[in-house]
PDB file of N, CA and C in Angstrom:
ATOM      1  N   UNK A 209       0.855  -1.161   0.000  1.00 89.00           N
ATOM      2  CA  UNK A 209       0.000   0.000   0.000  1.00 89.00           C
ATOM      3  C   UNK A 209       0.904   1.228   0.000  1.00 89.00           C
ATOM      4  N   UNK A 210       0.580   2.164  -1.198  1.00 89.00           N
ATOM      5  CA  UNK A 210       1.540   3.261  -1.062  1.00 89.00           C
ATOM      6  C   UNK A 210       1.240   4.202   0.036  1.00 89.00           C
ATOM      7  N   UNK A 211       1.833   4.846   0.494  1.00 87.00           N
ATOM      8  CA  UNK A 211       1.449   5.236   2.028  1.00 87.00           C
ATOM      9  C   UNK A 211       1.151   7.236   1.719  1.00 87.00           C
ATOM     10  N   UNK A 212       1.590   7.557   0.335  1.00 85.00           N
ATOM     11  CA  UNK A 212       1.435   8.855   0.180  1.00 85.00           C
ATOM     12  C   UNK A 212       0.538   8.381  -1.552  1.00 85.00           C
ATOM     13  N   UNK A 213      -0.883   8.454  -1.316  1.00 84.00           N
ATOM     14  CA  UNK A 213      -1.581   8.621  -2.852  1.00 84.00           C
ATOM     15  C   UNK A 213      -2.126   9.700  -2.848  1.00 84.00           C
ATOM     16  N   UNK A 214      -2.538  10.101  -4.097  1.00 84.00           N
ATOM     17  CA  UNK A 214      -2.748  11.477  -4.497  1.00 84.00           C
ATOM     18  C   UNK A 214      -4.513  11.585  -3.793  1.00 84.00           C
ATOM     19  N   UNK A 215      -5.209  10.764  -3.619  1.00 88.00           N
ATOM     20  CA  UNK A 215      -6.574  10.888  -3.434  1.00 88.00           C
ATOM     21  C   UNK A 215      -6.595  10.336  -2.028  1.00 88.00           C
ATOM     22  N   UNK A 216      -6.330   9.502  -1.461  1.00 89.00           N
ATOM     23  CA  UNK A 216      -6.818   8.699  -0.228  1.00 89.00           C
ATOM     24  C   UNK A 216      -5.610   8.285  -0.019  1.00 89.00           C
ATOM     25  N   UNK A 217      -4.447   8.449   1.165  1.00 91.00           N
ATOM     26  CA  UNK A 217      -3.113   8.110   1.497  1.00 91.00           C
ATOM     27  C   UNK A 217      -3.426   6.497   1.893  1.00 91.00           C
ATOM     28  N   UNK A 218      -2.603   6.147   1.987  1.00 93.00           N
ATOM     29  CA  UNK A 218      -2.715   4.595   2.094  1.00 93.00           C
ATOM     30  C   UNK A 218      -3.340   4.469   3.729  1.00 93.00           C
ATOM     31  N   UNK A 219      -2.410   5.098   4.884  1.00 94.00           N
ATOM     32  CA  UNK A 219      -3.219   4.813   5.986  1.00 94.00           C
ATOM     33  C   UNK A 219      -4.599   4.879   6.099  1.00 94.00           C
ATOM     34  N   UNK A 220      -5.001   5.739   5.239  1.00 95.00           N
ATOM     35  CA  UNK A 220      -6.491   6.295   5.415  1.00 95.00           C
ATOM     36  C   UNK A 220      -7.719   4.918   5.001  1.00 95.00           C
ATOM     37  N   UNK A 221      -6.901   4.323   3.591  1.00 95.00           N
ATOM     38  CA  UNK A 221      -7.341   3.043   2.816  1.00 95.00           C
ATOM     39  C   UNK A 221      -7.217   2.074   3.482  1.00 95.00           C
ATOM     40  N   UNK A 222      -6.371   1.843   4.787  1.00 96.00           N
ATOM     41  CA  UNK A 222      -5.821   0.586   5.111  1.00 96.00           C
ATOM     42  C   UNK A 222      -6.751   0.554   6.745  1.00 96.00           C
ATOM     43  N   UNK A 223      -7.763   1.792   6.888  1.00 96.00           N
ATOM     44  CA  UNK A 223      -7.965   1.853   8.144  1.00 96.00           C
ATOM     45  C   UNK A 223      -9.687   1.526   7.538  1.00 96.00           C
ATOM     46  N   UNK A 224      -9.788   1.941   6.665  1.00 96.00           N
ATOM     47  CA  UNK A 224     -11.844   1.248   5.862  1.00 96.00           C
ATOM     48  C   UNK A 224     -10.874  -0.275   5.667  1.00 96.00           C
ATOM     49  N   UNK A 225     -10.314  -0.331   5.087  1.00 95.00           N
ATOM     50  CA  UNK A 225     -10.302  -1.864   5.091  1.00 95.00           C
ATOM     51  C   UNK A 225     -10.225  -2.681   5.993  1.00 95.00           C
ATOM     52  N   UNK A 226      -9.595  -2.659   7.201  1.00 95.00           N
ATOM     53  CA  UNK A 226      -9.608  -2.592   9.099  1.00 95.00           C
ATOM     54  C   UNK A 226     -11.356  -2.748   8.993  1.00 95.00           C
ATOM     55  N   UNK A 227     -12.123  -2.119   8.502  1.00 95.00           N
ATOM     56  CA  UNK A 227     -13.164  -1.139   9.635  1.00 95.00           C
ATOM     57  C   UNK A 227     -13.962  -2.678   8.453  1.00 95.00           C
ATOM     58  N   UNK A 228     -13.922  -2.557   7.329  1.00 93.00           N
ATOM     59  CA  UNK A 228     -14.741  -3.370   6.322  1.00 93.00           C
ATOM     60  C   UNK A 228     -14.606  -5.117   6.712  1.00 93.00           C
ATOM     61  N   UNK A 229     -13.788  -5.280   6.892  1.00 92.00           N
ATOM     62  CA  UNK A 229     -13.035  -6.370   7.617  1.00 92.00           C
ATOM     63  C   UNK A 229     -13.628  -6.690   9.080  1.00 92.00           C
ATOM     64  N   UNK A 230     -14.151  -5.284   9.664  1.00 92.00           N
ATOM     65  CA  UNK A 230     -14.453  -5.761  11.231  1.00 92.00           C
ATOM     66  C   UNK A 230     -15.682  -6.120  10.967  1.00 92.00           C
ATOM     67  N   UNK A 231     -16.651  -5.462   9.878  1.00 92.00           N
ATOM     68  CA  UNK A 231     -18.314  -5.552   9.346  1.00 92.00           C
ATOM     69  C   UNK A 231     -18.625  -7.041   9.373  1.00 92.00           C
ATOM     70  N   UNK A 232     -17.294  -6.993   8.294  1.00 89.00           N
ATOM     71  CA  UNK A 232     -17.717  -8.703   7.509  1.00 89.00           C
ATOM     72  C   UNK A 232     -18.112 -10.071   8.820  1.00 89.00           C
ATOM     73  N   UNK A 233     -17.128  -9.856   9.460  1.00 88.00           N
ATOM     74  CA  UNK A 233     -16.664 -10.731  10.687  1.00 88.00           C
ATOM     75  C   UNK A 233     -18.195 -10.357  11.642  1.00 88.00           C
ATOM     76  N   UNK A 234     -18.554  -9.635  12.005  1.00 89.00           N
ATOM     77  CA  UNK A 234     -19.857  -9.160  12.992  1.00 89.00           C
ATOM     78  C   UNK A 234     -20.419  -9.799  12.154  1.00 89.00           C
ATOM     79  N   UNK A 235     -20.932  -9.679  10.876  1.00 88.00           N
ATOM     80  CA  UNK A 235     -22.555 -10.254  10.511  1.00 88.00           C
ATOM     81  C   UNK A 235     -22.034 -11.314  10.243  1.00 88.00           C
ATOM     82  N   UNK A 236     -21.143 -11.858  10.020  1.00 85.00           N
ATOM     83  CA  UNK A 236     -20.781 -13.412   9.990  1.00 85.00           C
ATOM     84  C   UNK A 236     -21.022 -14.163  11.508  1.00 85.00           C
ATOM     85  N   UNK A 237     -20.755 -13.579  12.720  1.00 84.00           N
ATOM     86  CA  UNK A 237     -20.620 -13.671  13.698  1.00 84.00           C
ATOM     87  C   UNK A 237     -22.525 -13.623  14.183  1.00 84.00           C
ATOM     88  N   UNK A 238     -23.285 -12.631  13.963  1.00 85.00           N
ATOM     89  CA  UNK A 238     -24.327 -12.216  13.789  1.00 85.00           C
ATOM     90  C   UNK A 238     -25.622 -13.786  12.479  1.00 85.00           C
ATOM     91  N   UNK A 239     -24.716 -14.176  11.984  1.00 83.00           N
ATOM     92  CA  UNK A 239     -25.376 -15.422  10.881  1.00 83.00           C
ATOM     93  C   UNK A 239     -25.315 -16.228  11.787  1.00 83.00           C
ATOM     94  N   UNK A 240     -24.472 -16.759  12.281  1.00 80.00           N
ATOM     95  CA  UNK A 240     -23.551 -17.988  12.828  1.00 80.00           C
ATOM     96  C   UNK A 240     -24.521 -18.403  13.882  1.00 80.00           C
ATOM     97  N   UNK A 241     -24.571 -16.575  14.990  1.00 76.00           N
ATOM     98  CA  UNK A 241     -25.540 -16.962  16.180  1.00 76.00           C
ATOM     99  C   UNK A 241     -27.142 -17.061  15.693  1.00 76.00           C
ATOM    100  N   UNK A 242     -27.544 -16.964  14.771  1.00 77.00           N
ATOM    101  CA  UNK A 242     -29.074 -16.766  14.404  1.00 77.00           C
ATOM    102  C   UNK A 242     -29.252 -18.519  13.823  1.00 77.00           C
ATOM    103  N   UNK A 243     -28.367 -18.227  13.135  1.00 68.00           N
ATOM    104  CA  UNK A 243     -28.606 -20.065  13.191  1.00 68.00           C
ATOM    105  C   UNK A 243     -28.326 -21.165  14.137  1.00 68.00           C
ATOM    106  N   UNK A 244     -27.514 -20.742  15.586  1.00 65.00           N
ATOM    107  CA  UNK A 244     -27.594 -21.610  16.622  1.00 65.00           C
ATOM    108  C   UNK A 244     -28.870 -21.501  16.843  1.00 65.00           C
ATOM    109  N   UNK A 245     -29.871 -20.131  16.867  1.00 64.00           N
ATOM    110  CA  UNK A 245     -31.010 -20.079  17.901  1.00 64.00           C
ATOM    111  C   UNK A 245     -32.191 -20.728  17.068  1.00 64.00           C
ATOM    112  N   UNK A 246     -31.648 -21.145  15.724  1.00 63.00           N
ATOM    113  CA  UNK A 246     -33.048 -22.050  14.691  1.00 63.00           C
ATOM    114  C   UNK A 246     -32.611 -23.288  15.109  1.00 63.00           C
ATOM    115  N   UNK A 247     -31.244 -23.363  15.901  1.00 58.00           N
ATOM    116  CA  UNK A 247     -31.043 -25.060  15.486  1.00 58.00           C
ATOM    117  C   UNK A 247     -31.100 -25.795  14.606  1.00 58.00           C
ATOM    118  N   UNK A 248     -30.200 -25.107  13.608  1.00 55.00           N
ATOM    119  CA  UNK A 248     -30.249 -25.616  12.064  1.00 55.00           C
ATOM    120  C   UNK A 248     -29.014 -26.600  12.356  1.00 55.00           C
ATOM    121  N   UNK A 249     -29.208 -27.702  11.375  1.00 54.00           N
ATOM    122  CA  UNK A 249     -28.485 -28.728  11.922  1.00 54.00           C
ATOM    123  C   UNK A 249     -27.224 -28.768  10.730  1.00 54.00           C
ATOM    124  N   UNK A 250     -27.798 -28.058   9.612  1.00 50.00           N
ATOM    125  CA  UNK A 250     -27.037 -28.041   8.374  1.00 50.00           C
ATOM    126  C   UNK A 250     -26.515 -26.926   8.214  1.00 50.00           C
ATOM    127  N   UNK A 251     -25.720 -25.943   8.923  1.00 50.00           N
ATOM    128  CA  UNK A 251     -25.067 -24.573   8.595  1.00 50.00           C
ATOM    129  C   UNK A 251     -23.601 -24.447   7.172  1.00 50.00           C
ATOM    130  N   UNK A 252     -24.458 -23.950   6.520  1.00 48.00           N
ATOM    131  CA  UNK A 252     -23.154 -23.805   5.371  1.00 48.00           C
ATOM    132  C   UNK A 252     -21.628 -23.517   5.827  1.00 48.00           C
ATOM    133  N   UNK A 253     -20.748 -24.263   5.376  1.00 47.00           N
ATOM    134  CA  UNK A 253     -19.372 -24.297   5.622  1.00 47.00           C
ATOM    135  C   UNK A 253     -18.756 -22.804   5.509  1.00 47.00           C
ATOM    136  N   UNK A 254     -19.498 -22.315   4.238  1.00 48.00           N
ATOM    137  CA  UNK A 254     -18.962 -20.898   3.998  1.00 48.00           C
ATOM    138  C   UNK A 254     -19.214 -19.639   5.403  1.00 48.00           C
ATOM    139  N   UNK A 255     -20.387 -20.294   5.896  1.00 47.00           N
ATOM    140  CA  UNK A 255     -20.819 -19.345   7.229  1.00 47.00           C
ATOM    141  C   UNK A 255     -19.974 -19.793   8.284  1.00 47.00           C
ATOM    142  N   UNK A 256     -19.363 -20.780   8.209  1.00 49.00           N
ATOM    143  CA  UNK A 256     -18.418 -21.430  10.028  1.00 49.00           C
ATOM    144  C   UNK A 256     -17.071 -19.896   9.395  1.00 49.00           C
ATOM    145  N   UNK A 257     -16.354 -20.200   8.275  1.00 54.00           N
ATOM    146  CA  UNK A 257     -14.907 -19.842   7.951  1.00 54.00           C
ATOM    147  C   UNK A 257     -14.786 -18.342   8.023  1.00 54.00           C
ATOM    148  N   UNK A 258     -13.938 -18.274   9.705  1.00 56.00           N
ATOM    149  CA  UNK A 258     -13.801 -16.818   9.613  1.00 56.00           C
ATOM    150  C   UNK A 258     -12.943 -16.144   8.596  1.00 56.00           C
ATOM    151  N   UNK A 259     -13.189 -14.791   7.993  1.00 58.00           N
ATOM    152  CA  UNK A 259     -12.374 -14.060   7.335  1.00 58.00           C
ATOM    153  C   UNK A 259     -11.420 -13.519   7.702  1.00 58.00           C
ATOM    154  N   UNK A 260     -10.001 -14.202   6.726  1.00 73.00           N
ATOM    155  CA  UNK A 260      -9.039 -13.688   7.083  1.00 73.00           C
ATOM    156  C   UNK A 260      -7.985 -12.374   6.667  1.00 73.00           C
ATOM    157  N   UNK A 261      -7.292 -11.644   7.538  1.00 80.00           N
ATOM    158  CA  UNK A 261      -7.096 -11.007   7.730  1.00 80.00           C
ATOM    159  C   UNK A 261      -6.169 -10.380   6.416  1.00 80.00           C
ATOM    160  N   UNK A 262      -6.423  -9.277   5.344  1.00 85.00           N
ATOM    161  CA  UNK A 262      -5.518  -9.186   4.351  1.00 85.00           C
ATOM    162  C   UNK A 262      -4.508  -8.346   4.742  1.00 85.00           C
ATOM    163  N   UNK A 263      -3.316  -9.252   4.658  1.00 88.00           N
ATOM    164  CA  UNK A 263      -2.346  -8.445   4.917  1.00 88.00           C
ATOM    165  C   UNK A 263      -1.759  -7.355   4.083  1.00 88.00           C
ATOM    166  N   UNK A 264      -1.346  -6.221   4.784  1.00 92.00           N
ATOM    167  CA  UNK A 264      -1.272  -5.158   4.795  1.00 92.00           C
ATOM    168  C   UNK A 264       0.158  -4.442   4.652  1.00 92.00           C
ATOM    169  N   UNK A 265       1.099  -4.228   3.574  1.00 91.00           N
ATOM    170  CA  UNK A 265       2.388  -3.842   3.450  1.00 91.00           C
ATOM    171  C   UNK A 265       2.790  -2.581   2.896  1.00 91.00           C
ATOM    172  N   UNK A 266       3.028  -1.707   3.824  1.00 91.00           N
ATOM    173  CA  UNK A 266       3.471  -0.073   3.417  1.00 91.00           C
ATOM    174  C   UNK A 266       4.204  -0.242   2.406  1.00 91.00           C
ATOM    175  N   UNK A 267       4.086   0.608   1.599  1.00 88.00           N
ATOM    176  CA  UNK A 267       5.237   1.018   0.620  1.00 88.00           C
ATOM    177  C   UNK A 267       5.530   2.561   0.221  1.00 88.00           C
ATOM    178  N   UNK A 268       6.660   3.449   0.977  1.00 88.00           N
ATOM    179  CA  UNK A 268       6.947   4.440   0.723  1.00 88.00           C
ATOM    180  C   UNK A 268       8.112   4.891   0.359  1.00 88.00           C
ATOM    181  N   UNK A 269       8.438   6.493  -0.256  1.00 88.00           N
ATOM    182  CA  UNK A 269      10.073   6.242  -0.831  1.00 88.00           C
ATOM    183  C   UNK A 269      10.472   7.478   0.165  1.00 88.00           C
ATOM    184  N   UNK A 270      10.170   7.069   1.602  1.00 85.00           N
ATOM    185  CA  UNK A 270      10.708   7.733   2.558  1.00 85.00           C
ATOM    186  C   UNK A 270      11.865   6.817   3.325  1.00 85.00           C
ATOM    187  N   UNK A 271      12.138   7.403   4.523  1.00 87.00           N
ATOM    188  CA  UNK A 271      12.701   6.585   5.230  1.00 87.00           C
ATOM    189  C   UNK A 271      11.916   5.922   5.993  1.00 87.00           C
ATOM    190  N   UNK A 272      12.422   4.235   6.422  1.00 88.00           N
ATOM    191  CA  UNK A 272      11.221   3.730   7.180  1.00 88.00           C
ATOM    192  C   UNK A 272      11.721   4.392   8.759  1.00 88.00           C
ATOM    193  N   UNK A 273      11.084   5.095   9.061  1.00 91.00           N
ATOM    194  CA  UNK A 273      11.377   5.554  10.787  1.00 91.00           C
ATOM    195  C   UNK A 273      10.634   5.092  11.357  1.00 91.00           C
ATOM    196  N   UNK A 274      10.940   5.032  13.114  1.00 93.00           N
ATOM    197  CA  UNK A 274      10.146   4.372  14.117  1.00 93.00           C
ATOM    198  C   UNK A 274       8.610   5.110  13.934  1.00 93.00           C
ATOM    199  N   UNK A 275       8.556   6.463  13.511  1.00 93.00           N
ATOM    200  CA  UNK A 275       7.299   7.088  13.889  1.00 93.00           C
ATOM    201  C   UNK A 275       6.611   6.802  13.071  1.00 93.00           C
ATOM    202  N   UNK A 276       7.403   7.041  11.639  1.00 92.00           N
ATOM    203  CA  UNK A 276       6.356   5.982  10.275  1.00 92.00           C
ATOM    204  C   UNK A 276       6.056   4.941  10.587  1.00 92.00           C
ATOM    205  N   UNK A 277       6.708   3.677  11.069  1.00 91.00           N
ATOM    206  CA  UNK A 277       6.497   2.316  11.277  1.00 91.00           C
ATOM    207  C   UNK A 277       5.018   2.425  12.640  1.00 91.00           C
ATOM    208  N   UNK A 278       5.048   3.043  13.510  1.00 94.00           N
ATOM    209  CA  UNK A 278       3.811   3.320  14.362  1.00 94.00           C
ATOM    210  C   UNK A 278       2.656   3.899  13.527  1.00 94.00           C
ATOM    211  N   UNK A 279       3.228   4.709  12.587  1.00 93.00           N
ATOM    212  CA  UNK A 279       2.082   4.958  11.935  1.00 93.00           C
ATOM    213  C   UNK A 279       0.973   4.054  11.252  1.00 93.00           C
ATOM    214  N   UNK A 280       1.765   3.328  10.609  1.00 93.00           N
ATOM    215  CA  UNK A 280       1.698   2.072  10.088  1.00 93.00           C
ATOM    216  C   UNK A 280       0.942   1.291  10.860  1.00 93.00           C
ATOM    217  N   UNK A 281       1.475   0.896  11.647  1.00 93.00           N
ATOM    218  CA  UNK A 281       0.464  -0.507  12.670  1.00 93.00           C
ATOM    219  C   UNK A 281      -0.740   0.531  13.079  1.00 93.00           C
ATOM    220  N   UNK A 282      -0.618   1.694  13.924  1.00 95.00           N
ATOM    221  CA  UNK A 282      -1.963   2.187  13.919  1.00 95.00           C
ATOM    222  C   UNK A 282      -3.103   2.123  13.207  1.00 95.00           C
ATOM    223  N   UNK A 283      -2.539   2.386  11.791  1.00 95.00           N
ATOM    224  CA  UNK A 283      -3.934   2.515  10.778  1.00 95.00           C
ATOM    225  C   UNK A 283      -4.072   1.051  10.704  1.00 95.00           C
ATOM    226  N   UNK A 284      -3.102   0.293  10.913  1.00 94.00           N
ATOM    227  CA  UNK A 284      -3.591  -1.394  10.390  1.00 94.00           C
ATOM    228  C   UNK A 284      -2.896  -2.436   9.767  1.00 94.00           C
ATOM    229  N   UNK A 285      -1.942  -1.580   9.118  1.00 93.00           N
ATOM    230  CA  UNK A 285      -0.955  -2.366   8.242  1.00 93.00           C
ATOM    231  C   UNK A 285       0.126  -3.383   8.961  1.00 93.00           C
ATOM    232  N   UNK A 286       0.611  -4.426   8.338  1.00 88.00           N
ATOM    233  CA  UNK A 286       1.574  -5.324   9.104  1.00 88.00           C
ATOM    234  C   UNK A 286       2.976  -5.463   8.816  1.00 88.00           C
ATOM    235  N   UNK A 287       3.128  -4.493   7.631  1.00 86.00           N
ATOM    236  CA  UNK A 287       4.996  -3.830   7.695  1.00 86.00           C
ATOM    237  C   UNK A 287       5.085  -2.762   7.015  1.00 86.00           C
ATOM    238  N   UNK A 288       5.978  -2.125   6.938  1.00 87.00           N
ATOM    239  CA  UNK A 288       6.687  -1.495   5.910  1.00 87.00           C
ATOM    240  C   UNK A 288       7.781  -1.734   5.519  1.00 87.00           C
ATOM    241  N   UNK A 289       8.042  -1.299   4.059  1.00 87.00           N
ATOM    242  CA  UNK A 289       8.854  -1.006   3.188  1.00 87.00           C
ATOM    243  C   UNK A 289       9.224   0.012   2.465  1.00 87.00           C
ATOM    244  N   UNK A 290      10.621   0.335   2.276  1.00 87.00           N
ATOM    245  CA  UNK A 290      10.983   1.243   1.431  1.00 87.00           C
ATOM    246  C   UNK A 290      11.244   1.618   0.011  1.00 87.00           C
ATOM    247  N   UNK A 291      10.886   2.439  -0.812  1.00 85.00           N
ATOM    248  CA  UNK A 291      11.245   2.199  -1.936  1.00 85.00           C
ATOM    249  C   UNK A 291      12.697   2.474  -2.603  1.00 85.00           C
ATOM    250  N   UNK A 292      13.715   2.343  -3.481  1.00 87.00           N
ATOM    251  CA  UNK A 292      13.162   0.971  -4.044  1.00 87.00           C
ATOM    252  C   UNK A 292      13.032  -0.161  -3.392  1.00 87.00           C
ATOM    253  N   UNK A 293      11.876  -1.131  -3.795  1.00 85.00           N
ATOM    254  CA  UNK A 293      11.452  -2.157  -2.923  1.00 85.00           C
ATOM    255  C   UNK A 293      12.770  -3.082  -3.479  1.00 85.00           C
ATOM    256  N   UNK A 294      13.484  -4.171  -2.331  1.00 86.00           N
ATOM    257  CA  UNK A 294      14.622  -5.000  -2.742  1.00 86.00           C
ATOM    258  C   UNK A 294      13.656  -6.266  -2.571  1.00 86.00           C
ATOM    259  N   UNK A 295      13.744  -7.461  -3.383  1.00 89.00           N
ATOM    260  CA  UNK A 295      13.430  -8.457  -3.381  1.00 89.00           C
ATOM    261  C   UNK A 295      14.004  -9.371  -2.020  1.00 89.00           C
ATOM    262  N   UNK A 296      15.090  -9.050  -1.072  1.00 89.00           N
ATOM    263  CA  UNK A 296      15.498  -9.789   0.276  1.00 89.00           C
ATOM    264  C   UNK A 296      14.595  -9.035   1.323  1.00 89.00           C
ATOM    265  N   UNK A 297      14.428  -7.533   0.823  1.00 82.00           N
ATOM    266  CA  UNK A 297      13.332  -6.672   1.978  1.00 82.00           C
ATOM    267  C   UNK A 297      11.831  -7.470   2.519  1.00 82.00           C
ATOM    268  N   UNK A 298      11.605  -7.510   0.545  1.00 85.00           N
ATOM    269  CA  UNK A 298      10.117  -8.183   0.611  1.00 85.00           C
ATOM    270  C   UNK A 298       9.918  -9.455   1.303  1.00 85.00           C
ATOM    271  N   UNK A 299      11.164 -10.230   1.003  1.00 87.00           N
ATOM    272  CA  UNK A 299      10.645 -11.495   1.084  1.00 87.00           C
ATOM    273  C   UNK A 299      10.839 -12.033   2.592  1.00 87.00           C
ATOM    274  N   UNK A 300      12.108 -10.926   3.447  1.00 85.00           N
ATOM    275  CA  UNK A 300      11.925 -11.119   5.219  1.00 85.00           C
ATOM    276  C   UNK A 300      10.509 -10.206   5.511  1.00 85.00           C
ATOM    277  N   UNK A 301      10.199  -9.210   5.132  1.00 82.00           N
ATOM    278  CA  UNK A 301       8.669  -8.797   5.497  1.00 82.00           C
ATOM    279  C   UNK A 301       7.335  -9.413   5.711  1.00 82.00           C
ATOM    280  N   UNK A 302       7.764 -10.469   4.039  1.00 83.00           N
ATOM    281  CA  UNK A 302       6.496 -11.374   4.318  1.00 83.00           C
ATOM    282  C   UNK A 302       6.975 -12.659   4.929  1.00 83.00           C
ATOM    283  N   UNK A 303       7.883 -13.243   5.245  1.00 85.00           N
ATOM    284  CA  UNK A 303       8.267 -14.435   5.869  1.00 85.00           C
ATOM    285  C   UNK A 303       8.060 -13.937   7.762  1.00 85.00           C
ATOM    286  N   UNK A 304       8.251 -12.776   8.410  1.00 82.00           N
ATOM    287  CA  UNK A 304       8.068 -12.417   9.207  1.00 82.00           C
ATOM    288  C   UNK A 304       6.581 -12.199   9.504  1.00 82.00           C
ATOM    289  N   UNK A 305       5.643 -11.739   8.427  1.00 78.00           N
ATOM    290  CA  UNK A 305       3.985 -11.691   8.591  1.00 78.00           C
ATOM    291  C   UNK A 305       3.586 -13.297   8.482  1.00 78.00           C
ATOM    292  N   UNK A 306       4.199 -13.866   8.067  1.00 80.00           N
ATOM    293  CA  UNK A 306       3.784 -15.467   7.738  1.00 80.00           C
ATOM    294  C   UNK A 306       3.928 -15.980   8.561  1.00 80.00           C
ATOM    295  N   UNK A 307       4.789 -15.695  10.012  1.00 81.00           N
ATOM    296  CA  UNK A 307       5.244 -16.437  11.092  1.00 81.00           C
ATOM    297  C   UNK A 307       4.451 -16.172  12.248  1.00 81.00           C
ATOM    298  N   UNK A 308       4.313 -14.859  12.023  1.00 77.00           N
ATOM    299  CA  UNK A 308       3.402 -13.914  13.174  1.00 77.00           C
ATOM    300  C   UNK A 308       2.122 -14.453  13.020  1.00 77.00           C
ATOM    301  N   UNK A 309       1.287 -14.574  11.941  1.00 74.00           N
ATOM    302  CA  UNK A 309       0.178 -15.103  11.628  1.00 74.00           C
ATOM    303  C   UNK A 309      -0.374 -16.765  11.951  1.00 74.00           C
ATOM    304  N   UNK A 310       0.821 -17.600  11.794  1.00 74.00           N
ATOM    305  CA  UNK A 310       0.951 -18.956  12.070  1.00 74.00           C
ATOM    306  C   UNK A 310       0.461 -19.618  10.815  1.00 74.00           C
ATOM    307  N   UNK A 311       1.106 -18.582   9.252  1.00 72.00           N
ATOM    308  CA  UNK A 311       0.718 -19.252   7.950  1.00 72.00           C
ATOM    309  C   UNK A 311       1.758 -19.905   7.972  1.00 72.00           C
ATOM    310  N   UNK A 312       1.544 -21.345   7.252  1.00 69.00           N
ATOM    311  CA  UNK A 312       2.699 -22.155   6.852  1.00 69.00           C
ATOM    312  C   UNK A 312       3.603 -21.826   5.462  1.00 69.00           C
ATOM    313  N   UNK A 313       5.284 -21.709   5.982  1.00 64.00           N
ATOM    314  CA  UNK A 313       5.893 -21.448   5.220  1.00 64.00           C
ATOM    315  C   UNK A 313       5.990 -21.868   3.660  1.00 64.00           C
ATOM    316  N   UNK A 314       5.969 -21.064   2.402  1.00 60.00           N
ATOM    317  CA  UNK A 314       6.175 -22.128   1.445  1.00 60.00           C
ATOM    318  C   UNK A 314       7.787 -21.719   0.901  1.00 60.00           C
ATOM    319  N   UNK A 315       8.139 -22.294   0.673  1.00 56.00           N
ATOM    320  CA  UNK A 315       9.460 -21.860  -0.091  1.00 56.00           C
ATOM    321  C   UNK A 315       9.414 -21.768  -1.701  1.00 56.00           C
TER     322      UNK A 315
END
């Protein structure tokens, strides 16, 4: 996510997507309990599987500083990066979100 866009800065985008993300999960949460209280015995698989979380990677051609990097997790996001983006940057960024998360590694 570029963190400076000309219309909507990335924190701003990354904090509705946070907020769109919290919606989805409530009325899923909100389905889930309405069908315990029918005692439906057949609940669609698609209604059990919570939604997961899209991860979220700054991309600016600043410096990454501690106060940017807070900035960052505040609005929502789960790293940053600098531009130019290096292919060893990216790939400890997301091997570090992959670990934190408890996704299994692929190589």
């Amino acid at each position: 996510m570029d963190c400076h866009m000309p219309d909507m800065d990335g924190f701003t985008v990354t904090r509705a997507i946070r907020k769109w993300e919290a919606k989805q999960e409530a009325k899923r949460k909100r389905r889930l309990h309405q069908k315990d209280k029918e005692h439906s015995t057949t609940p669609l698989i698609a209604d059990q599987k919570r939604l997961d979380r899209v991860p979220i990677m700054a991309l600016t051609a600043s410096e990454v500083t501690p106060s940017l990097q807070q900035q960052c997790r505040e609005s929502g996001m789960d790293a940053c990066c600098s531009k130019p983006l290096r292919r060893k940057g990216l790939a400890e960024s997301i091997t570090a979100w992959m670990v934190a998360s408890g996704t299994p590694h692929v190589s």
